Short mmCIF file of C-alpha atoms and ligand atoms in Angstrom, two decimals:
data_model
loop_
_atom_site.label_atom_id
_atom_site.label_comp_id
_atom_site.label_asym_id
_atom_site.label_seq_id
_atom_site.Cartn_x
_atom_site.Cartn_y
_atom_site.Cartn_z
CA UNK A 14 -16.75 -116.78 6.69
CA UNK A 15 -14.40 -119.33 6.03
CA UNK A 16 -12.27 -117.34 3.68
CA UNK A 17 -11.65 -114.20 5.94
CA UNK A 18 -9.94 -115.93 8.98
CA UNK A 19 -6.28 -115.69 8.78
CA UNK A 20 -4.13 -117.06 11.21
CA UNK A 21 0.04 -118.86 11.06
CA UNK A 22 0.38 -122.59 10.13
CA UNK A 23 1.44 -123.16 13.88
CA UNK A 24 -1.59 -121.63 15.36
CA UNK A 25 -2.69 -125.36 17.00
CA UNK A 26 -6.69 -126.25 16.83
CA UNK A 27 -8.19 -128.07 19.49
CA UNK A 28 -10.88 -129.41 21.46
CA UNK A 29 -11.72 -129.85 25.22
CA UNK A 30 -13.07 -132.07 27.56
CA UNK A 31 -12.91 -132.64 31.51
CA UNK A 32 -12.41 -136.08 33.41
CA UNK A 33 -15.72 -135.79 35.36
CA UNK A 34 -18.52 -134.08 32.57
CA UNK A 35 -17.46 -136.99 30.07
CA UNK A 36 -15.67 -140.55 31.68
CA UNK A 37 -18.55 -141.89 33.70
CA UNK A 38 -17.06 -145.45 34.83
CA UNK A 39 -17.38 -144.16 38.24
CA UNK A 40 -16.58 -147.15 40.36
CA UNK A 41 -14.44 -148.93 37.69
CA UNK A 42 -10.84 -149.92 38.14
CA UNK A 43 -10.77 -148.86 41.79
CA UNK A 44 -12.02 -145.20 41.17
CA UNK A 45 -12.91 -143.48 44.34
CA UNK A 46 -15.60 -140.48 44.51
CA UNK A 47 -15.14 -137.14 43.88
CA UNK A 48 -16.80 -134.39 46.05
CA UNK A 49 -19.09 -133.69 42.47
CA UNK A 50 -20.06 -137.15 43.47
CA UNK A 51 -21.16 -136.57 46.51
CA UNK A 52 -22.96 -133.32 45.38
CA UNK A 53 -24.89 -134.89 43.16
CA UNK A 54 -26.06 -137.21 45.77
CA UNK A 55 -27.56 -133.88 47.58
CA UNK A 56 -31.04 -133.19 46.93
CA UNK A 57 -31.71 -130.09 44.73
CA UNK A 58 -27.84 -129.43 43.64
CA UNK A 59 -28.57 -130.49 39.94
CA UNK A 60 -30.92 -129.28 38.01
CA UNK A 61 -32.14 -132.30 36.15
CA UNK A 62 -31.21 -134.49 39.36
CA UNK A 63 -28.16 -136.30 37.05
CA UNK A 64 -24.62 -137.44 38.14
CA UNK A 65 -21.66 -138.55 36.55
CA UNK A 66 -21.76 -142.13 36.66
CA UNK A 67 -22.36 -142.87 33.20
CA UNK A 68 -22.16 -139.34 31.49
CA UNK A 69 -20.66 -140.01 27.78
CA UNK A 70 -19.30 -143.05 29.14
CA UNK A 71 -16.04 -142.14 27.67
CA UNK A 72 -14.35 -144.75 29.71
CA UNK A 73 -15.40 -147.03 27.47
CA UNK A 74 -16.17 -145.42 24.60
CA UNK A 75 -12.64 -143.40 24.19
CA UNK A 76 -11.16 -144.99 21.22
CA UNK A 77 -14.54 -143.74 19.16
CA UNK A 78 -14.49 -140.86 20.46
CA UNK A 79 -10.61 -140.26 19.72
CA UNK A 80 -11.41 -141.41 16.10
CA UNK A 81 -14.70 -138.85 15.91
CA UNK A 82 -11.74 -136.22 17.01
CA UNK A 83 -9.39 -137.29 14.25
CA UNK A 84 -12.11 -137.50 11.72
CA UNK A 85 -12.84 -133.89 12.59
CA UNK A 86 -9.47 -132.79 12.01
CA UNK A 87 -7.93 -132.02 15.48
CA UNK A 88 -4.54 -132.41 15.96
CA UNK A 89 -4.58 -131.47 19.95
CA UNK A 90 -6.82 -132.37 22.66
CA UNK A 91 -7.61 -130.91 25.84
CA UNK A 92 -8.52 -133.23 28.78
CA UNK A 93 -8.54 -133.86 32.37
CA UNK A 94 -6.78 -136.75 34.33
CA UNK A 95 -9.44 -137.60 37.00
CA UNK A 96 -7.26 -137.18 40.70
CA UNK A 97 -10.03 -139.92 41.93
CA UNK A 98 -9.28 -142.36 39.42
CA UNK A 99 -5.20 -142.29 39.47
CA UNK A 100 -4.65 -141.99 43.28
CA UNK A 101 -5.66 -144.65 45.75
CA UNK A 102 -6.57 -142.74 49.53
CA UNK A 103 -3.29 -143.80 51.07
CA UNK A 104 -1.27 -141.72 48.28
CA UNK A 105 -0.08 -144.69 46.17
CA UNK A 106 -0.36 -144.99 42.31
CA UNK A 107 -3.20 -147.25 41.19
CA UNK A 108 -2.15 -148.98 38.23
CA UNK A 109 -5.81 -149.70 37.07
CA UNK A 110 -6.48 -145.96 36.48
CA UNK A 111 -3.57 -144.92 34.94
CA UNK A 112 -3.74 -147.57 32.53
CA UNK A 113 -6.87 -146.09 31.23
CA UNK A 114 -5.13 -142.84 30.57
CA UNK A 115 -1.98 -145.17 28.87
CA UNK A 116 -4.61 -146.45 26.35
CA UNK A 117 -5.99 -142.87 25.62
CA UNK A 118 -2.57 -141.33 25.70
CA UNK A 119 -2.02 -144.79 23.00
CA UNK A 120 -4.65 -143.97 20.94
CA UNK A 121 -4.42 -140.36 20.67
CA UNK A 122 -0.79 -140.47 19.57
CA UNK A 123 -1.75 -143.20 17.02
CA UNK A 124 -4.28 -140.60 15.55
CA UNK A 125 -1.47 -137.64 15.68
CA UNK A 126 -3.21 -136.20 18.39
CA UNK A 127 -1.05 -134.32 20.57
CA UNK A 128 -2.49 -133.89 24.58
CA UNK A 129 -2.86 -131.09 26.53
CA UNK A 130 -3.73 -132.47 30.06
CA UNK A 131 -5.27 -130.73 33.38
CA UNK A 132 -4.60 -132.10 36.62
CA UNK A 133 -7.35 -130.29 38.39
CA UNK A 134 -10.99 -130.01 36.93
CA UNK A 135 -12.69 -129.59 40.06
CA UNK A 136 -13.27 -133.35 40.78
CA UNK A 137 -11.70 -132.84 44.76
CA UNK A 138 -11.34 -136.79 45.86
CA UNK A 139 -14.32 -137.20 48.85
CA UNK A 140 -11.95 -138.51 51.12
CA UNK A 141 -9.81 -134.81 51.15
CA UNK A 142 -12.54 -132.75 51.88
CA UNK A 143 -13.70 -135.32 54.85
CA UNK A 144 -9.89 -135.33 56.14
CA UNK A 145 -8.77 -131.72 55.20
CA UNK A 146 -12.16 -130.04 54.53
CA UNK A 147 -10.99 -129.75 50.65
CA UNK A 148 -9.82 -126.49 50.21
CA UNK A 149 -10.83 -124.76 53.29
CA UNK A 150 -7.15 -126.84 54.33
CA UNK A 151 -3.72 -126.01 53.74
CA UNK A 152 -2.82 -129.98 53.94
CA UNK A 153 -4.99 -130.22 49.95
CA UNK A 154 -2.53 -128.25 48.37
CA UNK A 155 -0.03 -130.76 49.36
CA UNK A 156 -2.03 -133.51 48.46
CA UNK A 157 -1.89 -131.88 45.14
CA UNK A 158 1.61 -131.48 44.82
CA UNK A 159 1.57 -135.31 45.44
CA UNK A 160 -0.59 -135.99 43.06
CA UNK A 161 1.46 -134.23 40.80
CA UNK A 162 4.32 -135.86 41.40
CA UNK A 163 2.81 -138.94 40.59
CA UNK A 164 1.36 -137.99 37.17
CA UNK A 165 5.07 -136.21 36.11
CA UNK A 166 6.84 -140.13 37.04
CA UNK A 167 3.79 -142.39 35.79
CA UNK A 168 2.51 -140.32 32.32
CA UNK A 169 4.90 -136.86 32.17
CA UNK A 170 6.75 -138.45 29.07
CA UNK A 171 4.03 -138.92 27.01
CA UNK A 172 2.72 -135.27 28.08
CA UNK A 173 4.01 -132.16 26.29
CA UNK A 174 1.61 -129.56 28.11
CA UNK A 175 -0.14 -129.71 31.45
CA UNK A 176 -1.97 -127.40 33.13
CA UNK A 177 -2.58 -127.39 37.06
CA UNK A 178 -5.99 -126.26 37.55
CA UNK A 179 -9.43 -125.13 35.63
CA UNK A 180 -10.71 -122.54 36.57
CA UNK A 181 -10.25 -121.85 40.57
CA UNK A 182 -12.17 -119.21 40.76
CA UNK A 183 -15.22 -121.84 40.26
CA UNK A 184 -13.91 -123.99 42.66
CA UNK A 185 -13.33 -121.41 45.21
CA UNK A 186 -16.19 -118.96 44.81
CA UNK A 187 -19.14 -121.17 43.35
CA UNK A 188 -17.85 -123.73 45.55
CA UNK A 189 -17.71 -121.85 48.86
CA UNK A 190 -19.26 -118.17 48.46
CA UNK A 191 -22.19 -118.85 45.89
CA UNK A 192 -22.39 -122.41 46.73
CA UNK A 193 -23.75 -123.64 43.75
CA UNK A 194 -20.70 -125.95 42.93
CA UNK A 195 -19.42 -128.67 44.71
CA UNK A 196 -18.73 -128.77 48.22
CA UNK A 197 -21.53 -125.99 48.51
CA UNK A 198 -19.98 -124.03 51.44
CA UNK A 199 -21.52 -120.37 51.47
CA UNK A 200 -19.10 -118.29 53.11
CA UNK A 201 -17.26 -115.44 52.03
CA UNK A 202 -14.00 -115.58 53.45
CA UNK A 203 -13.88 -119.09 53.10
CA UNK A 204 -14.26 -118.65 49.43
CA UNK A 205 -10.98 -116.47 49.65
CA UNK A 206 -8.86 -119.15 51.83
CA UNK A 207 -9.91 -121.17 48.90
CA UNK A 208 -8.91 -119.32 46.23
CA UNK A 209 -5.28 -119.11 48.24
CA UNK A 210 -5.49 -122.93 48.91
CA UNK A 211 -5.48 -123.04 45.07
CA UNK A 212 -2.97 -120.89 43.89
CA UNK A 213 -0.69 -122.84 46.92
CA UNK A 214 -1.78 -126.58 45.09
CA UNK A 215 -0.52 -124.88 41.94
CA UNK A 216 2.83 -123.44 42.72
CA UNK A 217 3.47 -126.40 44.75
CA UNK A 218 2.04 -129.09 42.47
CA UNK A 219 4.43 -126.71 39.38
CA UNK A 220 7.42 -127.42 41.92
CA UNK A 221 6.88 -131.01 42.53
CA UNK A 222 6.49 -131.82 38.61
CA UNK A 223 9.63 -129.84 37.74
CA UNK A 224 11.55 -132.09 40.61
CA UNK A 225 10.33 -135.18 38.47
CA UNK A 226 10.49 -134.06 35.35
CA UNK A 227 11.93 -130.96 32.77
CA UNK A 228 10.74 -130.57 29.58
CA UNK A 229 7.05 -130.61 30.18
CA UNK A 230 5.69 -127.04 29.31
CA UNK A 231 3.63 -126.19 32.63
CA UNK A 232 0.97 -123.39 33.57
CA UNK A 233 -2.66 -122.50 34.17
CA UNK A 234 -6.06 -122.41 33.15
CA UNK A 235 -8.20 -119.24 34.00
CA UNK A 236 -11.59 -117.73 33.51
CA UNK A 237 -10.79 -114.03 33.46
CA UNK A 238 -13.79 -111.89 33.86
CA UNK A 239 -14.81 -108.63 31.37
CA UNK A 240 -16.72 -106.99 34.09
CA UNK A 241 -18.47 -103.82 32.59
CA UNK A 242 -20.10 -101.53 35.11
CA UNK A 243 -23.98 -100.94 34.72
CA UNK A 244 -23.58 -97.06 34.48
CA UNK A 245 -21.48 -94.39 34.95
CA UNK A 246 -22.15 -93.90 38.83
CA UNK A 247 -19.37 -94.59 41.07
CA UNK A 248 -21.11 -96.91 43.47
CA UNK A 249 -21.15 -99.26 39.79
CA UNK A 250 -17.95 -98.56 38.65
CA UNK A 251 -16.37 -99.84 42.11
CA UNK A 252 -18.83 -102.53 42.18
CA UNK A 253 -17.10 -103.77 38.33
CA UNK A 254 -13.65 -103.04 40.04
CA UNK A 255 -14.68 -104.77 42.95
CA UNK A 256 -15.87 -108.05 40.66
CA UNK A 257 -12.63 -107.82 38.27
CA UNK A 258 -10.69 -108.00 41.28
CA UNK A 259 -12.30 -111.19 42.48
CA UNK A 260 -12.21 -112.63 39.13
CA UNK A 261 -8.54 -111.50 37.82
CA UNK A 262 -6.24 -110.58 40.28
CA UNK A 263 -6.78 -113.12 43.07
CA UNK A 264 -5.57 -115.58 40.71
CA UNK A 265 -3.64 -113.77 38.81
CA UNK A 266 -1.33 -111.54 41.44
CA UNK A 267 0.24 -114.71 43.29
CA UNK A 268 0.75 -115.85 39.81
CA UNK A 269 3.26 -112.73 39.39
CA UNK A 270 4.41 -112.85 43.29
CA UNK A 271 1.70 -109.55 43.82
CA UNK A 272 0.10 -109.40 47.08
CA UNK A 273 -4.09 -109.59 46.90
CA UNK A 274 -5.36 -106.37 46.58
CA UNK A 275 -6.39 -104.57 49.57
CA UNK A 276 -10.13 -105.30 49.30
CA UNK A 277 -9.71 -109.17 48.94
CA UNK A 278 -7.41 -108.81 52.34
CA UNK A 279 -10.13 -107.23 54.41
CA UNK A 280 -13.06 -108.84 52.67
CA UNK A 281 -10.90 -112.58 54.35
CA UNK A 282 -11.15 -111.24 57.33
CA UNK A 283 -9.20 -113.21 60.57
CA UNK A 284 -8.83 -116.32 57.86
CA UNK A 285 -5.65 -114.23 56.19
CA UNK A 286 -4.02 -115.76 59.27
CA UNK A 287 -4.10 -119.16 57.50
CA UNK A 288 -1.91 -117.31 54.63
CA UNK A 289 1.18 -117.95 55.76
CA UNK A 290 4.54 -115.56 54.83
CA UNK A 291 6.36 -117.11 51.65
CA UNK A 292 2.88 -118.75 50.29
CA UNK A 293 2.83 -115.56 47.05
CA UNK A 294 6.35 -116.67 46.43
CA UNK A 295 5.65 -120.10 46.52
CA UNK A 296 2.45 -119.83 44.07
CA UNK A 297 4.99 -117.55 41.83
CA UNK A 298 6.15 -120.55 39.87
CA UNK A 299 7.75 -120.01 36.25
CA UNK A 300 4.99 -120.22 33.61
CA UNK A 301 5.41 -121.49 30.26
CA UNK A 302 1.59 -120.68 28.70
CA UNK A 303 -1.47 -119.84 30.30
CA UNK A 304 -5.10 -120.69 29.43
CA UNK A 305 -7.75 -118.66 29.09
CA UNK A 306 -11.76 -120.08 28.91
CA UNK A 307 -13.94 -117.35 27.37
CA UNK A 308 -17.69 -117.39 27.09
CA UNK A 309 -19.41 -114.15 28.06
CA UNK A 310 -18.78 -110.58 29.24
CA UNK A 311 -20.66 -109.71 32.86
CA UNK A 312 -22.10 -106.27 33.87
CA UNK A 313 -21.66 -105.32 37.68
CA UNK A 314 -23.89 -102.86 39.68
CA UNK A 315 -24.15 -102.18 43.37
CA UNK A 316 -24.25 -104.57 45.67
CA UNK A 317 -27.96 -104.91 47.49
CA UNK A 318 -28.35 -108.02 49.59
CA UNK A 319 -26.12 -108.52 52.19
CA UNK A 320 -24.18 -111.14 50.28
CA UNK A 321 -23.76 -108.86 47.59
CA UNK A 322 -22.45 -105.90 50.27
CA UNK A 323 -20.36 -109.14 51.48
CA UNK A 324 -19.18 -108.87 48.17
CA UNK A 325 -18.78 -105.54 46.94
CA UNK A 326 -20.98 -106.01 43.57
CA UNK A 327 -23.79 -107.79 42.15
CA UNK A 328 -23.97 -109.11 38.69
CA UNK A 329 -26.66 -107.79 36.74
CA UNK A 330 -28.13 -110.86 35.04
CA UNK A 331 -29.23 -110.27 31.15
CA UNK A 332 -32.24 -109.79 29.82
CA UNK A 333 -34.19 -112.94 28.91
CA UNK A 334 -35.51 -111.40 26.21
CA UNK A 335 -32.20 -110.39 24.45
CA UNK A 336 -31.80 -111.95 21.12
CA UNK A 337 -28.32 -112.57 21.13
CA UNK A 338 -27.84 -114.74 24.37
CA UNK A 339 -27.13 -118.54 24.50
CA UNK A 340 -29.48 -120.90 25.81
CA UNK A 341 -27.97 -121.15 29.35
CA UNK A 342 -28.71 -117.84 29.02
CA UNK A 343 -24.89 -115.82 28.68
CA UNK A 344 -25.27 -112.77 26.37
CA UNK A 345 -23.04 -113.33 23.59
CA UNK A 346 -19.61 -110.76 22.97
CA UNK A 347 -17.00 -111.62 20.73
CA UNK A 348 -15.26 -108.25 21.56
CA UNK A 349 -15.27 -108.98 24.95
CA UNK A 350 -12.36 -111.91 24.17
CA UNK A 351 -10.26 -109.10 22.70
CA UNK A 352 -11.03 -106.43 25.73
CA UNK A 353 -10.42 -109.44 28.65
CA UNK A 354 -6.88 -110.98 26.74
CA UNK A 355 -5.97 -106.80 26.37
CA UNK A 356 -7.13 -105.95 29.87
CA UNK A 357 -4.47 -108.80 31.20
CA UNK A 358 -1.73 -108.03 29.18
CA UNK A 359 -2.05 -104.35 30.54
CA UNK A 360 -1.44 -105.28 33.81
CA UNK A 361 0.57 -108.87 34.10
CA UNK A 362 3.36 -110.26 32.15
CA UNK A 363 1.58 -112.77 30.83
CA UNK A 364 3.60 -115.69 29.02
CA UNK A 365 2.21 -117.08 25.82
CA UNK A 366 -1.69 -117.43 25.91
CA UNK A 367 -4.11 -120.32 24.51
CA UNK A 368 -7.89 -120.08 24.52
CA UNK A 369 -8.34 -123.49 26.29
CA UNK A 370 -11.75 -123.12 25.97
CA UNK A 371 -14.87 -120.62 23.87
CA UNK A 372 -18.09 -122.13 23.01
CA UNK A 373 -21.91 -121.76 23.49
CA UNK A 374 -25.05 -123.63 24.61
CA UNK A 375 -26.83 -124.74 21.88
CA UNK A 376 -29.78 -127.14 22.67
CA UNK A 377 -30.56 -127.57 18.87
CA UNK A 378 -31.85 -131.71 18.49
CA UNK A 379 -30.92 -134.16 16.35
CA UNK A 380 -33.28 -134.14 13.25
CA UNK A 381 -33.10 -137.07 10.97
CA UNK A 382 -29.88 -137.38 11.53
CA UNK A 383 -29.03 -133.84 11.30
CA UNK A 384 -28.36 -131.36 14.21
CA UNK A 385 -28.11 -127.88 13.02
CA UNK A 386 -26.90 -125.84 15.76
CA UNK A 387 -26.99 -122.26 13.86
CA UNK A 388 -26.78 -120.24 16.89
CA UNK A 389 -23.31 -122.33 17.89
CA UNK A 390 -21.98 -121.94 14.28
CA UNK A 391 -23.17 -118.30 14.90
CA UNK A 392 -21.10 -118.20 18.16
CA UNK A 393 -18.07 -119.81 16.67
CA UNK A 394 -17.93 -118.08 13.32
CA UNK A 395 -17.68 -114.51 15.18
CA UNK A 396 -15.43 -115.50 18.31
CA UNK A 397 -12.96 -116.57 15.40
CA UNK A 398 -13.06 -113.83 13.28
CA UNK A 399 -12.20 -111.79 16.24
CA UNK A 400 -9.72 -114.24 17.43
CA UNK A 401 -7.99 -114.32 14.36
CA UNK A 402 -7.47 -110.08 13.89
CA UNK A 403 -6.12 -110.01 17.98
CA UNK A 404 -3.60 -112.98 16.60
CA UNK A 405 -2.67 -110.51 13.52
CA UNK A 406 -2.34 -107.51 15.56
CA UNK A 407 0.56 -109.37 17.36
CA UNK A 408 -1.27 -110.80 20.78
CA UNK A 409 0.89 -113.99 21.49
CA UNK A 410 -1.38 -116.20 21.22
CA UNK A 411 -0.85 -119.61 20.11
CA UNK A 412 -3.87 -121.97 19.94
CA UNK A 413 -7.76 -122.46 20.52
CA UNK A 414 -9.38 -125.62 22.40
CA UNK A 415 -13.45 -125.32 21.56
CA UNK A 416 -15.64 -126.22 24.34
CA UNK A 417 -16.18 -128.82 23.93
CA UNK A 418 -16.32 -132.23 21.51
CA UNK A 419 -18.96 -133.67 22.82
CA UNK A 420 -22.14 -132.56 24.89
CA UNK A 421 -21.79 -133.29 28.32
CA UNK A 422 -22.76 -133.20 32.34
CA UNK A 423 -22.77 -129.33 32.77
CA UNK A 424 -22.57 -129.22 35.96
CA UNK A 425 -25.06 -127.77 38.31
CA UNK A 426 -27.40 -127.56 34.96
CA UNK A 427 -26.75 -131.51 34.64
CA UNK A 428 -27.33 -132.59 31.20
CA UNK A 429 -30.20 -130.10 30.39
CA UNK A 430 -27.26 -127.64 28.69
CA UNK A 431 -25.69 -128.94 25.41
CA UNK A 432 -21.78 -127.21 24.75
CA UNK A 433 -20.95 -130.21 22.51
CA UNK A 434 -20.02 -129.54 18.67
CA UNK A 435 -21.10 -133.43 19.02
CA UNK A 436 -24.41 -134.48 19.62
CA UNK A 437 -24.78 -136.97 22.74
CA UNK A 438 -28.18 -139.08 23.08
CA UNK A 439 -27.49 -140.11 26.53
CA UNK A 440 -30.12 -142.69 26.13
CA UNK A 441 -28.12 -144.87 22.95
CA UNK A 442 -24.75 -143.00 23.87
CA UNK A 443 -25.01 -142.12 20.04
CA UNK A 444 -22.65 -139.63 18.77
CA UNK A 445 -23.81 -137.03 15.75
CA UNK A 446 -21.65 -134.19 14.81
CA UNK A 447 -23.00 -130.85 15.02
CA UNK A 448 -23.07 -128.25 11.77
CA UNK A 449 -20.81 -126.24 13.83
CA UNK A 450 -18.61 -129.65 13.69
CA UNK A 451 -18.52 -130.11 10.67
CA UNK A 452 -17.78 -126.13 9.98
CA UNK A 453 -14.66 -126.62 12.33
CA UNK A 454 -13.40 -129.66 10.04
CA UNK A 455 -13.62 -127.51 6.80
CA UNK A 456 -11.77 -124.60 8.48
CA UNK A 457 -9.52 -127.20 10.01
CA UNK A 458 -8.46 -128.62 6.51
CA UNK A 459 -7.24 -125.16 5.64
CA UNK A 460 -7.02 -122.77 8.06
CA UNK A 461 -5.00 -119.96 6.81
CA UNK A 462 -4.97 -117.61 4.15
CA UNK A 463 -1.77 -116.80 2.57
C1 GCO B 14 -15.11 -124.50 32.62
C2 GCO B 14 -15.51 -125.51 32.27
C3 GCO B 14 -16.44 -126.40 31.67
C4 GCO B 14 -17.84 -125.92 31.51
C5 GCO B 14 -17.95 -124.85 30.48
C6 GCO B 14 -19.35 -124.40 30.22
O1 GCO B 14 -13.89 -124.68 32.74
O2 GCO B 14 -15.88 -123.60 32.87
O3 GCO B 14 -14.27 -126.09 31.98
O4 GCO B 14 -16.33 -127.45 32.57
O5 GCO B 14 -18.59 -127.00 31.14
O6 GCO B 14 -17.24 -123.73 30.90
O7 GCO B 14 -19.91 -123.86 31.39
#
């Protein structure tokens, strides 16, 4: 498989972490919680009933874990700075935290690892959503900016490329429509004010690093959605329109100073008050790359329940008895990268693209030694081969992250889904690379064809 991928000498390889799935120190060096904290401390939010306090304890472990990188072969990393851990609650710097990122930024650039840095992986400090009710408030997106600020004067010149957010969609609609993220607010047009909340942090948090610092390459990380409809029937080709909308262009309109569609307005209800006139231009920052995360492709139908009507769609969840899903269960579609990066590009002038994150659940066990994750490798081998024709046929795109080095708290699934290319045994902290690893550091050592 090797042999057949193709892509420039610049194309830049990568892997990705966040702050909260990996660090664990949770209470070290002044760290305050995170609203994931404070989820985890709710009965019944995490599958296996884990938090984050330990995790891969990566706060202590980084310099291994920087050298397991290097050994691999990557030459860029993707991580997140943890707001909890470089922000004290009145606003001011603490020293204690950012000197942990110092040493990783240290180490990394004594292994030729260049960083890629997010500011926001989800991990809202406690204290904002008591004060401001997170992002149900206008006053977090300032907060953000702050925090921004502070992270362009204390570690901008040792960072080439940062990124505002992950992924708000999650944080807006699993957060507070689905509420199966943290804070677990179910309410539709709450979710919405969210999302806007977001894209407001963002353009303000872009303008308050630029008034810092130039130089820095700024943008965004999204999840884009490849929402097919179930059928032909209208009812489930609105319901897909109705889900792309949600997914794509709330995030991506007041990217490009577009107003929400028409659907998203009436579906806020008497909350668009809270937008205020001036907020799309605001979130219309310059962009110098966005990210793209792509796992899976989603099929819409009509909605049903009542939150689905809320909604407009309902996701039609696949088969369990489909061969070709992952073990968290997302059916696996390496065309689908190619028809969501295409289905942007149609419609917003994107600047130039990264896949910040692609990978798969593979629970495969360590084996004397050995952990042969076939249906990762599997995963990997064909998202690649498709990456590498859409970078051919001209789509400017200029690097892949793989989710993720190591395995890691997933989230509402806790630590009973494995997305590492590097085995964890949370019981000895023990770290075993993965087949897929070790497939990565052979492509890695020459990966393109002439
Ligand atoms: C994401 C996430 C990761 C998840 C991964 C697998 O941005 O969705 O960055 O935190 O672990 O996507 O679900």
């Amino acid at each position: 498989m090797t042999d057949v991928l193709s892509f420039p000498s610049s194309f830049e390889w990568g892997c990705a972490t966040a702050a909260f799935q990996i660090e664990g120190g949770a209470s070290e060096g002044g760290k305050l919680p995170s609203i994931w904290d404070d989820f985890c401390a709710q009965p019944g939010r995490i599958k296996d009933a884990s938090d984050g306090l330990v995790a891969c304890d990566h706060f202590h472990r980084f310099r291994e874990d920087v050298a397991l990188m290097a050994d691999l072969g990557f030459h860029h990393y993707r991580f997140s700075i943890a707001w909890t851990r470089v922000v004290r609650e009145d606003g001011s710097a603490n020293p204690e935290g950012l000197d942990f990122y110092r040493r990783l930024l240290d180490e990394l650039a004594q292994r030729g690892i260049t960083p890629n840095a997010t500011l926001f992986h989800w991990d809202l400090p406690s204290h904002l959503q008591r004060a401001h009710r997170g992002w149900l408030g206008r006053e977090t997106a300032h907060r953000f900016a702050d925090y921004a600020a502070l992270v362009a004067r204390e570690l901008g010149d040792r960072l080439p490329r940062v990124a505002t957010l992950n992924e708000p969609w999650c944080s807006a609609f699993l957060g507070h429509d689905i509420g199966v993220f943290a804070p677990g607010v179910q309410d539709r047009p709450s979710s919405l004010l969210a999302a806007h909340h977001l894209m407001l942090a963002h353009g303000l948090g872009l303008q308050a690093w630029r008034a810092e610092r130039s130089g820095t390459q700024l943008g965004i990380v999204l999840n884009p959605e490849l929402c097919d409809a179930a059928s032909d029937a209208p009812q489930d080709v609105a319901a897909a329109r109705m889900a792309e909308l949600e997914r794509n262009d709330v995030f991506l309109n007041p990217l490009f100073k577009r107003e929400w569609p028409a659907e998203m307005l009436t579906q806020i209800g008497e909350l668009a008050e809270q937008r205020r006139p001036g907020d799309i231009a605001l979130c219309a920052q310059p962009l110098d790359f966005i990210g793209l995360n792509y796992y899976t492709r989603s099929i819409a139908q009509a909605p049903v329940s009542a939150d689905e009507q809320r909604r407009g769609y309902r996701f039609v969840p696949p088969d369990p008895q489909r061969p070709d899903l992952t073990d968290i269960g997302w059916a696996i579609c390496p065309q689908g990268l190619d028809r969501v990066v295409r289905n942007l590009v149609a419609q917003w002038p994107l600047p130039p693209i990264w896949i910040t994150e692609n990978g798969a659940a593979d629970n495969a066990p360590v084996v004397k030694d050995v952990c042969d994750d076939r249906l990762r490798l599997g995963y990997l081998q064909s998202h690649l081969a498709q990456l590498s024709q859409m970078v051919a046929s001209g789509l400017d795109i200029r690097g892949y992250y793989v989710w993720s080095l190591l395995d890691n708290f997933e989230w509402a699934h806790g630590y009973s889904q494995r997305f590492g290319i590097v085995h964890v045994d949370y019981a000895t902290q023990r770290r075993t690379p993965k087949s897929s690893a070790h497939y990565l550091q052979q492509l890695l050592s020459s990966p393109t064809t002439p």
